[in-house]
Amino acid sequence: MAKQPTSKREWRDGASTAAKKPVKKSVLFKSRPKAESGFKPKSQETESKGRRGRGAAVSDGLNAGRTAKSGFRDQAAAEQGRRAPKQRAVKAKKLVVRNPNQKIMEHARDLKERRSDLSRFEPERLQKVLAASGVGSRREMEEWITNGWVTVNGRVAELGEKVTPDDHVTVKGNIIKLKWADRLPRIILYYKQEGEIVSRDDPQGRVSIFDRLPQAASSRWVAIGRLDINTSGLLILTTSGELVQRFAHPSFEVEREYAVRVLGSLTTEQMRMLTEEGVMLEDGLAKVERIWEQGGEGMNKWYSVVIKEGRNREVRRIFESQGLTVSRLVRVGFGPIGLPNRLKRGQFYELNAAEVANIMKWADMLLPGEYRRKRS
């Protein structure tokens, strides 16, 4: 005689007439209580609906508020997620040198104390003065002026207008103490390493030279020219925008010297062509001022190259046009400044006041307290 189903599940599933053996439950995996199960008895479901009916409006309102806040958080997290986390950078060490003789030290002390008369300064463009005062980059200042966030003497500033030392400037409601070139600027030499970028803003979060260098008090370090991430060597930074212009602008044709290691070698005819005729690149004709071989081991050859332009990856592209790939590129000189022999990778050296004065004289810039005579 067939056994009758004793439960709804057996009746639904068509229970077998054979009796099932009881299964022992493991003590390591306990079964969930029914209260946590996804199925509820009808009486509990009805009671839950009743409670929801009494407080549905309040509950829905709270849930809607949480959902909106969560949406804003998710959107902010998504925007933040587009930028890679910033890599931690170790601060660069300063190269310590022996003090010069007493006469040079006294001259340097006198130069640091000199000041120019602010009343004799010509008006300067607002965005240029704000950038020189350490508020932000010149491009940022142009955007802020366009957005109406900058005022001059109580009125909203206009892009391109000029200011003097007597003007009162506010940025986003904060009074800005403008910095003028009435004193000697600062100059530091940094031995840039491969893998570092010359930028303050990088979505990829790579190490920047500005993360490694000390902060300039009440001003900003500005790099004279750039080196790409795979190039090392001499990098000059200063607080003077005029000095940056004098070094980096193509019209001044300041020489840059590089040590280049390539796999292979150039022929005498190729070296002559690079110096006399030049090669045509994607962005125009590129010419080498001087080039000479510096030896090497095996297939690797070192060359010294001098150019007068600072186009993007120019040296690498010049050698690539001759069928050679650059495996190492080091800038060893820029204008009158050479890479110091004692300066190691990742170190910096700050020029003393006398050295800065010599650089300014080379750039035909006036020292504090000096004025050009007006031609009659």
mmCIF file of C-alpha atoms in Angstrom:
data_model
loop_
_atom_site.group_PDB
_atom_site.id
_atom_site.type_symbol
_atom_site.label_atom_id
_atom_site.label_comp_id
_atom_site.label_asym_id
_atom_site.label_seq_id
_atom_site.Cartn_x
_atom_site.Cartn_y
_atom_site.Cartn_z
ATOM 1 C CA MET A 1 0.000 0.000 0.000
ATOM 2 C CA ALA A 2 1.407 3.367 -1.075
ATOM 3 C CA LYS A 3 2.294 5.796 1.637
ATOM 4 C CA GLN A 4 0.185 8.971 1.630
ATOM 5 C CA PRO A 5 1.977 12.349 1.467
ATOM 6 C CA THR A 6 2.313 13.787 4.919
ATOM 7 C CA SER A 7 3.174 17.364 3.897
ATOM 8 C CA LYS A 8 2.313 19.885 1.215
ATOM 9 C CA ARG A 9 5.861 19.685 -0.184
ATOM 10 C CA GLU A 10 5.619 15.926 -0.598
ATOM 11 C CA TRP A 11 2.216 16.281 -2.209
ATOM 12 C CA ARG A 12 3.518 19.016 -4.547
ATOM 13 C CA ASP A 13 6.700 17.248 -5.542
ATOM 14 C CA GLY A 14 5.080 13.840 -5.840
ATOM 15 C CA ALA A 15 6.644 12.162 -2.874
ATOM 16 C CA SER A 16 8.051 8.706 -3.316
ATOM 17 C CA THR A 17 6.392 5.790 -1.589
ATOM 18 C CA ALA A 18 9.788 4.882 -0.178
ATOM 19 C CA ALA A 19 10.527 6.403 3.163
ATOM 20 C CA LYS A 20 13.503 8.806 3.159
ATOM 21 C CA LYS A 21 16.300 8.353 5.621
ATOM 22 C CA PRO A 22 16.775 11.263 8.039
ATOM 23 C CA VAL A 23 19.753 13.467 7.196
ATOM 24 C CA LYS A 24 21.948 14.561 10.041
ATOM 25 C CA LYS A 25 22.702 18.273 10.073
ATOM 26 C CA SER A 26 26.310 19.391 10.426
ATOM 27 C CA VAL A 27 27.176 21.294 13.554
ATOM 28 C CA LEU A 28 29.545 23.542 11.512
ATOM 29 C CA PHE A 29 26.841 24.977 9.280
ATOM 30 C CA LYS A 30 23.724 25.835 11.240
ATOM 31 C CA SER A 31 20.486 26.432 9.401
ATOM 32 C CA ARG A 32 19.057 29.945 9.363
ATOM 33 C CA PRO A 33 16.076 30.749 11.531
ATOM 34 C CA LYS A 34 12.848 31.194 9.659
ATOM 35 C CA ALA A 35 12.825 34.870 10.503
ATOM 36 C CA GLU A 36 15.884 35.358 8.240
ATOM 37 C CA SER A 37 14.477 33.273 5.397
ATOM 38 C CA GLY A 38 13.108 34.863 2.260
ATOM 39 C CA PHE A 39 9.752 33.179 2.804
ATOM 40 C CA LYS A 40 7.354 34.294 5.569
ATOM 41 C CA PRO A 41 4.234 32.688 6.936
ATOM 42 C CA LYS A 42 1.040 34.321 5.751
ATOM 43 C CA SER A 43 0.286 35.712 9.176
ATOM 44 C CA GLN A 44 3.693 37.415 9.427
ATOM 45 C CA GLU A 45 3.386 38.801 5.871
ATOM 46 C CA THR A 46 -0.019 40.308 6.667
ATOM 47 C CA GLU A 47 1.269 41.852 9.869
ATOM 48 C CA SER A 48 4.277 43.315 8.014
ATOM 49 C CA LYS A 49 2.002 44.857 5.370
ATOM 50 C CA GLY A 50 -0.076 46.433 8.079
ATOM 51 C CA ARG A 51 2.897 48.017 9.748
ATOM 52 C CA ARG A 52 4.117 49.285 6.370
ATOM 53 C CA GLY A 53 0.727 50.738 5.580
ATOM 54 C CA ARG A 54 0.791 52.803 8.784
ATOM 55 C CA GLY A 55 4.274 54.277 8.157
ATOM 56 C CA ALA A 56 4.738 54.012 4.412
ATOM 57 C CA ALA A 57 4.927 57.747 3.769
ATOM 58 C CA VAL A 58 7.599 58.391 6.383
ATOM 59 C CA SER A 59 9.646 55.367 5.355
ATOM 60 C CA ASP A 60 9.498 56.205 1.638
ATOM 61 C CA GLY A 61 10.523 59.787 2.310
ATOM 62 C CA LEU A 62 13.529 58.739 4.349
ATOM 63 C CA ASN A 63 14.557 56.161 1.769
ATOM 64 C CA ALA A 64 14.245 58.721 -1.019
ATOM 65 C CA GLY A 65 16.482 61.135 0.902
ATOM 66 C CA ARG A 66 19.063 58.430 1.504
ATOM 67 C CA THR A 67 18.962 57.452 -2.163
ATOM 68 C CA ALA A 68 19.538 61.052 -3.290
ATOM 69 C CA LYS A 69 22.459 61.525 -0.899
ATOM 70 C CA SER A 70 23.877 58.199 -1.979
ATOM 71 C CA GLY A 71 23.616 59.305 -5.604
ATOM 72 C CA PHE A 72 25.597 62.479 -4.891
ATOM 73 C CA ARG A 73 28.223 60.470 -3.023
ATOM 74 C CA ASP A 74 28.477 57.976 -5.851
ATOM 75 C CA GLN A 75 28.869 60.768 -8.391
ATOM 76 C CA ALA A 76 31.597 62.441 -6.328
ATOM 77 C CA ALA A 77 33.331 59.109 -5.854
ATOM 78 C CA ALA A 78 33.160 58.476 -9.587
ATOM 79 C CA GLU A 79 34.740 61.864 -10.335
ATOM 80 C CA GLN A 80 37.420 61.209 -7.752
ATOM 81 C CA GLY A 81 37.931 57.748 -9.178
ATOM 82 C CA ARG A 82 38.954 59.208 -12.524
ATOM 83 C CA ARG A 83 42.168 60.441 -10.880
ATOM 84 C CA ALA A 84 44.740 57.915 -9.763
ATOM 85 C CA PRO A 85 45.916 58.135 -6.142
ATOM 86 C CA LYS A 86 48.921 60.404 -5.697
ATOM 87 C CA GLN A 87 52.202 58.569 -5.335
ATOM 88 C CA ARG A 88 54.182 59.370 -2.234
ATOM 89 C CA ALA A 89 57.323 61.391 -2.944
ATOM 90 C CA VAL A 90 60.425 61.628 -0.776
ATOM 91 C CA LYS A 91 61.698 65.178 -0.304
ATOM 92 C CA ALA A 92 64.865 65.993 -2.203
ATOM 93 C CA LYS A 93 68.055 66.630 -0.250
ATOM 94 C CA LYS A 94 69.883 69.932 -0.523
ATOM 95 C CA LEU A 95 73.472 69.941 -1.724
ATOM 96 C CA VAL A 96 75.608 71.556 0.961
ATOM 97 C CA VAL A 97 78.664 73.430 -0.289
ATOM 98 C CA ARG A 98 81.468 75.272 1.440
ATOM 99 C CA ASN A 99 80.829 78.969 2.076
ATOM 100 C CA PRO A 100 82.633 81.341 -0.329
ATOM 101 C CA ASN A 101 85.206 83.830 0.890
ATOM 102 C CA GLN A 102 84.314 86.745 3.121
ATOM 103 C CA LYS A 103 84.185 89.303 0.297
ATOM 104 C CA ILE A 104 81.676 87.290 -1.735
ATOM 105 C CA MET A 105 79.528 86.663 1.345
ATOM 106 C CA GLU A 106 79.369 90.374 2.137
ATOM 107 C CA HIS A 107 78.451 91.148 -1.478
ATOM 108 C CA ALA A 108 75.714 88.477 -1.398
ATOM 109 C CA ARG A 109 74.337 89.874 1.862
ATOM 110 C CA ASP A 110 74.183 93.363 0.350
ATOM 111 C CA LEU A 111 72.350 92.048 -2.728
ATOM 112 C CA LYS A 112 69.720 90.282 -0.611
ATOM 113 C CA GLU A 113 68.958 93.469 1.302
ATOM 114 C CA ARG A 114 68.508 95.651 -1.775
ATOM 115 C CA ARG A 115 64.989 96.704 -2.771
ATOM 116 C CA SER A 116 63.607 98.533 -5.774
ATOM 117 C CA ASP A 117 61.303 101.542 -5.490
ATOM 118 C CA LEU A 118 57.765 100.234 -6.058
ATOM 119 C CA SER A 119 56.531 103.662 -7.159
ATOM 120 C CA ARG A 120 58.666 103.385 -10.283
ATOM 121 C CA PHE A 121 57.178 100.047 -11.387
ATOM 122 C CA GLU A 122 55.209 99.995 -14.618
ATOM 123 C CA PRO A 123 51.655 98.523 -14.528
ATOM 124 C CA GLU A 124 51.545 94.740 -15.104
ATOM 125 C CA ARG A 125 48.766 92.464 -16.300
ATOM 126 C CA LEU A 126 46.628 91.250 -13.419
ATOM 127 C CA GLN A 127 46.881 87.535 -14.175
ATOM 128 C CA LYS A 128 50.676 87.782 -14.414
ATOM 129 C CA VAL A 129 50.972 89.525 -11.038
ATOM 130 C CA LEU A 130 48.623 87.045 -9.333
ATOM 131 C CA ALA A 131 50.596 84.097 -10.688
ATOM 132 C CA ALA A 132 53.873 85.665 -9.553
ATOM 133 C CA SER A 133 52.335 86.182 -6.103
ATOM 134 C CA GLY A 134 51.754 82.448 -5.707
ATOM 135 C CA VAL A 135 47.950 82.482 -6.005
ATOM 136 C CA GLY A 136 47.897 80.008 -8.903
ATOM 137 C CA SER A 137 49.004 79.461 -12.451
ATOM 138 C CA ARG A 138 48.476 82.178 -15.029
ATOM 139 C CA ARG A 139 45.890 80.056 -16.839
ATOM 140 C CA GLU A 140 43.937 79.546 -13.614
ATOM 141 C CA MET A 141 44.029 83.271 -12.909
ATOM 142 C CA GLU A 142 42.637 84.017 -16.366
ATOM 143 C CA GLU A 143 39.729 81.637 -15.701
ATOM 144 C CA TRP A 144 39.047 83.151 -12.283
ATOM 145 C CA ILE A 145 39.067 86.682 -13.696
ATOM 146 C CA THR A 146 36.667 85.600 -16.447
ATOM 147 C CA ASN A 147 34.358 84.046 -13.812
ATOM 148 C CA GLY A 148 34.271 87.329 -11.869
ATOM 149 C CA TRP A 149 36.071 85.986 -8.789
ATOM 150 C CA VAL A 150 38.724 88.735 -8.779
ATOM 151 C CA THR A 151 38.179 92.376 -7.823
ATOM 152 C CA VAL A 152 40.457 95.396 -8.139
ATOM 153 C CA ASN A 153 39.791 98.341 -5.831
ATOM 154 C CA GLY A 154 36.292 97.026 -5.078
ATOM 155 C CA ARG A 155 35.125 96.408 -8.640
ATOM 156 C CA VAL A 156 35.065 93.184 -10.640
ATOM 157 C CA ALA A 157 38.271 92.834 -12.628
ATOM 158 C CA GLU A 158 38.425 92.386 -16.389
ATOM 159 C CA LEU A 159 40.733 90.024 -18.229
ATOM 160 C CA GLY A 160 43.823 91.822 -19.492
ATOM 161 C CA GLU A 161 43.642 94.879 -17.252
ATOM 162 C CA LYS A 162 46.800 96.104 -15.536
ATOM 163 C CA VAL A 163 47.507 96.826 -11.889
ATOM 164 C CA THR A 164 50.126 98.744 -9.923
ATOM 165 C CA PRO A 165 51.566 98.217 -6.423
ATOM 166 C CA ASP A 166 49.008 100.751 -5.103
ATOM 167 C CA ASP A 167 45.966 98.686 -6.192
ATOM 168 C CA HIS A 168 43.988 96.484 -3.771
ATOM 169 C CA VAL A 169 43.147 93.035 -5.157
ATOM 170 C CA THR A 170 40.876 90.339 -3.731
ATOM 171 C CA VAL A 171 40.424 86.787 -4.989
ATOM 172 C CA LYS A 172 37.244 84.946 -3.960
ATOM 173 C CA GLY A 173 36.773 87.471 -1.174
ATOM 174 C CA ASN A 174 40.307 87.150 0.224
ATOM 175 C CA ILE A 175 42.713 90.098 0.186
ATOM 176 C CA ILE A 176 45.868 89.258 -1.777
ATOM 177 C CA LYS A 177 49.233 90.769 -0.949
ATOM 178 C CA LEU A 178 50.744 91.188 -4.376
ATOM 179 C CA LYS A 179 54.399 90.323 -4.828
ATOM 180 C CA TRP A 180 56.494 92.522 -7.075
ATOM 181 C CA ALA A 181 60.006 91.936 -8.373
ATOM 182 C CA ASP A 182 61.525 94.474 -6.001
ATOM 183 C CA ARG A 183 64.111 92.046 -4.646
ATOM 184 C CA LEU A 184 66.525 89.452 -5.938
ATOM 185 C CA PRO A 185 64.762 86.290 -7.205
ATOM 186 C CA ARG A 186 65.653 82.779 -6.094
ATOM 187 C CA ILE A 187 67.137 80.122 -8.376
ATOM 188 C CA ILE A 188 67.611 76.419 -7.661
ATOM 189 C CA LEU A 189 69.213 73.667 -9.737
ATOM 190 C CA TYR A 190 67.625 70.238 -9.517
ATOM 191 C CA TYR A 191 68.964 66.952 -10.873
ATOM 192 C CA LYS A 192 65.745 65.472 -12.209
ATOM 193 C CA GLN A 193 65.406 61.711 -12.182
ATOM 194 C CA GLU A 194 63.681 59.520 -14.738
ATOM 195 C CA GLY A 195 60.072 58.796 -13.801
ATOM 196 C CA GLU A 196 59.355 62.305 -12.468
ATOM 197 C CA ILE A 197 57.129 64.801 -14.260
ATOM 198 C CA VAL A 198 57.446 68.597 -14.463
ATOM 199 C CA SER A 199 53.829 69.449 -13.653
ATOM 200 C CA ARG A 200 51.728 70.262 -10.608
ATOM 201 C CA ASP A 201 48.565 68.567 -11.882
ATOM 202 C CA ASP A 202 48.615 64.977 -13.093
ATOM 203 C CA PRO A 203 45.475 62.764 -13.256
ATOM 204 C CA GLN A 204 47.695 59.675 -13.190
ATOM 205 C CA GLY A 205 49.103 60.607 -9.791
ATOM 206 C CA ARG A 206 52.757 60.334 -10.837
ATOM 207 C CA VAL A 207 55.581 61.853 -8.773
ATOM 208 C CA SER A 208 56.182 65.512 -9.615
ATOM 209 C CA ILE A 209 59.354 67.492 -9.050
ATOM 210 C CA PHE A 210 57.238 70.018 -7.140
ATOM 211 C CA ASP A 211 56.363 67.277 -4.628
ATOM 212 C CA ARG A 212 60.046 66.749 -3.935
ATOM 213 C CA LEU A 213 61.274 70.344 -3.813
ATOM 214 C CA PRO A 214 60.816 72.717 -0.850
ATOM 215 C CA GLN A 215 58.020 75.259 -0.981
ATOM 216 C CA ALA A 216 58.940 78.810 -1.977
ATOM 217 C CA ALA A 217 57.693 81.202 0.686
ATOM 218 C CA SER A 218 55.020 83.617 -0.617
ATOM 219 C CA SER A 219 55.813 82.750 -4.243
ATOM 220 C CA ARG A 220 55.913 79.838 -6.702
ATOM 221 C CA TRP A 221 58.708 77.839 -8.257
ATOM 222 C CA VAL A 222 58.524 78.032 -12.039
ATOM 223 C CA ALA A 223 60.491 75.545 -14.139
ATOM 224 C CA ILE A 224 62.612 76.978 -16.944
ATOM 225 C CA GLY A 225 61.737 74.618 -19.760
ATOM 226 C CA ARG A 226 60.600 71.034 -19.283
ATOM 227 C CA LEU A 227 62.038 67.547 -19.352
ATOM 228 C CA ASP A 228 59.838 64.597 -20.273
ATOM 229 C CA ILE A 229 59.307 61.727 -17.866
ATOM 230 C CA ASN A 230 62.059 59.599 -19.436
ATOM 231 C CA THR A 231 64.691 62.378 -19.475
ATOM 232 C CA SER A 232 66.919 63.236 -16.537
ATOM 233 C CA GLY A 233 69.427 65.974 -15.800
ATOM 234 C CA LEU A 234 69.574 69.688 -15.132
ATOM 235 C CA LEU A 235 66.329 71.493 -14.363
ATOM 236 C CA ILE A 236 66.381 75.178 -13.406
ATOM 237 C CA LEU A 237 63.605 76.646 -11.277
ATOM 238 C CA THR A 238 63.133 80.265 -10.250
ATOM 239 C CA THR A 239 60.637 82.678 -8.732
ATOM 240 C CA SER A 240 61.134 85.209 -11.560
ATOM 241 C CA GLY A 241 58.795 85.036 -14.528
ATOM 242 C CA GLU A 242 61.002 87.442 -16.476
ATOM 243 C CA LEU A 243 63.978 85.134 -16.052
ATOM 244 C CA VAL A 244 61.924 82.190 -17.305
ATOM 245 C CA GLN A 245 61.042 84.182 -20.408
ATOM 246 C CA ARG A 246 64.681 85.106 -20.981
ATOM 247 C CA PHE A 247 65.840 81.490 -20.812
ATOM 248 C CA ALA A 248 63.031 79.598 -22.514
ATOM 249 C CA HIS A 249 61.641 81.847 -25.257
ATOM 250 C CA PRO A 250 62.783 80.689 -28.727
ATOM 251 C CA SER A 251 63.649 84.241 -29.783
ATOM 252 C CA PHE A 252 66.626 84.290 -27.387
ATOM 253 C CA GLU A 253 68.031 80.993 -28.784
ATOM 254 C CA VAL A 254 69.576 79.848 -25.510
ATOM 255 C CA GLU A 255 71.721 76.733 -25.965
ATOM 256 C CA ARG A 256 70.788 73.447 -24.311
ATOM 257 C CA GLU A 257 73.356 70.663 -24.058
ATOM 258 C CA TYR A 258 72.458 66.977 -23.756
ATOM 259 C CA ALA A 259 74.353 63.745 -23.222
ATOM 260 C CA VAL A 260 72.725 61.134 -25.458
ATOM 261 C CA ARG A 261 73.226 57.363 -25.439
ATOM 262 C CA VAL A 262 72.032 55.464 -28.504
ATOM 263 C CA LEU A 263 72.169 51.904 -29.749
ATOM 264 C CA GLY A 264 74.384 52.173 -32.810
ATOM 265 C CA SER A 265 76.347 55.119 -34.146
ATOM 266 C CA LEU A 266 76.151 58.088 -36.489
ATOM 267 C CA THR A 267 78.325 58.368 -39.554
ATOM 268 C CA THR A 268 80.411 61.444 -40.263
ATOM 269 C CA GLU A 269 78.038 62.324 -43.107
ATOM 270 C CA GLN A 270 74.999 62.104 -40.807
ATOM 271 C CA MET A 271 76.633 64.381 -38.212
ATOM 272 C CA ARG A 272 77.505 66.905 -40.913
ATOM 273 C CA MET A 273 73.944 66.872 -42.248
ATOM 274 C CA LEU A 274 72.445 67.436 -38.762
ATOM 275 C CA THR A 275 74.599 70.513 -38.175
ATOM 276 C CA GLU A 276 74.505 72.068 -41.646
ATOM 277 C CA GLU A 277 71.212 71.101 -43.282
ATOM 278 C CA GLY A 278 69.062 69.776 -40.421
ATOM 279 C CA VAL A 279 66.228 67.275 -40.663
ATOM 280 C CA MET A 280 62.544 67.827 -41.303
ATOM 281 C CA LEU A 281 60.347 66.705 -38.401
ATOM 282 C CA GLU A 282 56.558 66.742 -38.018
ATOM 283 C CA ASP A 283 56.645 70.264 -36.561
ATOM 284 C CA GLY A 284 59.277 71.769 -38.826
ATOM 285 C CA LEU A 285 62.991 71.816 -39.538
ATOM 286 C CA ALA A 286 65.273 70.807 -36.652
ATOM 287 C CA LYS A 287 68.950 71.633 -36.631
ATOM 288 C CA VAL A 288 71.799 70.698 -34.297
ATOM 289 C CA GLU A 289 74.269 73.423 -33.379
ATOM 290 C CA ARG A 290 77.092 71.068 -32.407
ATOM 291 C CA ILE A 291 77.478 67.319 -32.028
ATOM 292 C CA TRP A 292 80.476 65.190 -31.127
ATOM 293 C CA GLU A 293 81.082 61.604 -30.034
ATOM 294 C CA GLN A 294 81.844 60.839 -26.394
ATOM 295 C CA GLY A 295 82.748 57.153 -26.585
ATOM 296 C CA GLY A 296 80.801 54.192 -25.246
ATOM 297 C CA GLU A 297 80.910 50.423 -24.774
ATOM 298 C CA GLY A 298 79.899 47.830 -27.328
ATOM 299 C CA MET A 299 76.980 48.932 -29.462
ATOM 300 C CA ASN A 300 76.078 51.787 -27.086
ATOM 301 C CA LYS A 301 77.539 55.129 -28.134
ATOM 302 C CA TRP A 302 77.428 58.447 -26.257
ATOM 303 C CA TYR A 303 77.103 61.797 -28.027
ATOM 304 C CA SER A 304 77.053 65.402 -26.827
ATOM 305 C CA VAL A 305 74.395 67.437 -28.602
ATOM 306 C CA VAL A 306 73.739 71.176 -28.431
ATOM 307 C CA ILE A 307 70.473 72.658 -29.701
ATOM 308 C CA LYS A 308 68.839 76.089 -29.433
ATOM 309 C CA GLU A 309 65.215 75.035 -29.260
ATOM 310 C CA GLY A 310 63.110 73.255 -26.675
ATOM 311 C CA ARG A 311 60.484 71.469 -28.724
ATOM 312 C CA ASN A 312 58.805 68.371 -27.344
ATOM 313 C CA ARG A 313 61.133 65.325 -27.517
ATOM 314 C CA GLU A 314 63.234 67.124 -30.138
ATOM 315 C CA VAL A 315 66.535 65.336 -29.435
ATOM 316 C CA ARG A 316 64.898 61.911 -29.442
ATOM 317 C CA ARG A 317 63.102 62.629 -32.706
ATOM 318 C CA ILE A 318 66.298 63.881 -34.362
ATOM 319 C CA PHE A 319 68.070 60.595 -33.649
ATOM 320 C CA GLU A 320 64.987 58.563 -34.618
ATOM 321 C CA SER A 321 65.064 60.285 -38.023
ATOM 322 C CA GLN A 322 68.513 58.690 -38.485
ATOM 323 C CA GLY A 323 67.269 55.231 -37.552
ATOM 324 C CA LEU A 324 68.663 55.313 -33.987
ATOM 325 C CA THR A 325 66.776 54.912 -30.711
ATOM 326 C CA VAL A 326 67.805 56.961 -27.675
ATOM 327 C CA SER A 327 68.207 54.746 -24.592
ATOM 328 C CA ARG A 328 69.414 57.485 -22.239
ATOM 329 C CA LEU A 329 69.032 61.259 -22.345
ATOM 330 C CA VAL A 330 70.540 63.659 -19.792
ATOM 331 C CA ARG A 331 70.513 67.450 -19.956
ATOM 332 C CA VAL A 332 73.895 68.677 -18.737
ATOM 333 C CA GLY A 333 73.708 72.395 -19.546
ATOM 334 C CA PHE A 334 71.256 75.228 -20.107
ATOM 335 C CA GLY A 335 72.616 78.613 -21.157
ATOM 336 C CA PRO A 336 75.396 79.705 -18.772
ATOM 337 C CA ILE A 337 74.501 77.040 -16.188
ATOM 338 C CA GLY A 338 75.966 73.561 -16.203
ATOM 339 C CA LEU A 339 75.006 70.510 -14.165
ATOM 340 C CA PRO A 340 77.213 70.655 -11.032
ATOM 341 C CA ASN A 341 79.586 67.704 -10.691
ATOM 342 C CA ARG A 342 78.725 67.128 -7.036
ATOM 343 C CA LEU A 343 74.969 67.276 -7.578
ATOM 344 C CA LYS A 344 73.517 63.763 -7.404
ATOM 345 C CA ARG A 345 70.226 62.542 -8.799
ATOM 346 C CA GLY A 346 67.296 63.764 -6.767
ATOM 347 C CA GLN A 347 69.329 66.559 -5.112
ATOM 348 C CA PHE A 348 68.963 70.323 -5.489
ATOM 349 C CA TYR A 349 71.261 73.286 -5.002
ATOM 350 C CA GLU A 350 70.172 76.886 -4.411
ATOM 351 C CA LEU A 351 72.331 79.592 -5.915
ATOM 352 C CA ASN A 352 73.575 82.256 -3.525
ATOM 353 C CA ALA A 353 72.769 85.914 -4.115
ATOM 354 C CA ALA A 354 76.051 86.613 -5.921
ATOM 355 C CA GLU A 355 75.466 83.696 -8.316
ATOM 356 C CA VAL A 356 71.894 84.862 -8.961
ATOM 357 C CA ALA A 357 73.175 88.366 -9.745
ATOM 358 C CA ASN A 358 75.596 86.931 -12.323
ATOM 359 C CA ILE A 359 72.750 85.052 -14.021
ATOM 360 C CA MET A 360 70.628 88.219 -14.127
ATOM 361 C CA LYS A 361 73.486 90.162 -15.698
ATOM 362 C CA TRP A 362 73.846 87.438 -18.330
ATOM 363 C CA ALA A 363 70.096 87.770 -19.017
ATOM 364 C CA ASP A 364 70.428 91.585 -19.267
ATOM 365 C CA MET A 365 68.089 92.065 -16.310
ATOM 366 C CA LEU A 366 68.352 94.876 -13.782
ATOM 367 C CA LEU A 367 69.324 94.147 -10.199
ATOM 368 C CA PRO A 368 67.211 95.565 -7.338
ATOM 369 C CA GLY A 369 67.791 99.285 -7.039
ATOM 370 C CA GLU A 370 69.064 99.639 -10.622
ATOM 371 C CA TYR A 371 67.184 101.585 -13.299
ATOM 372 C CA ARG A 372 67.818 102.079 -16.976
ATOM 373 C CA ARG A 373 68.584 105.563 -18.137
ATOM 374 C CA LYS A 374 66.033 107.022 -20.484
ATOM 375 C CA ARG A 375 67.391 107.787 -23.910
ATOM 376 C CA SER A 376 67.226 111.450 -24.838
#
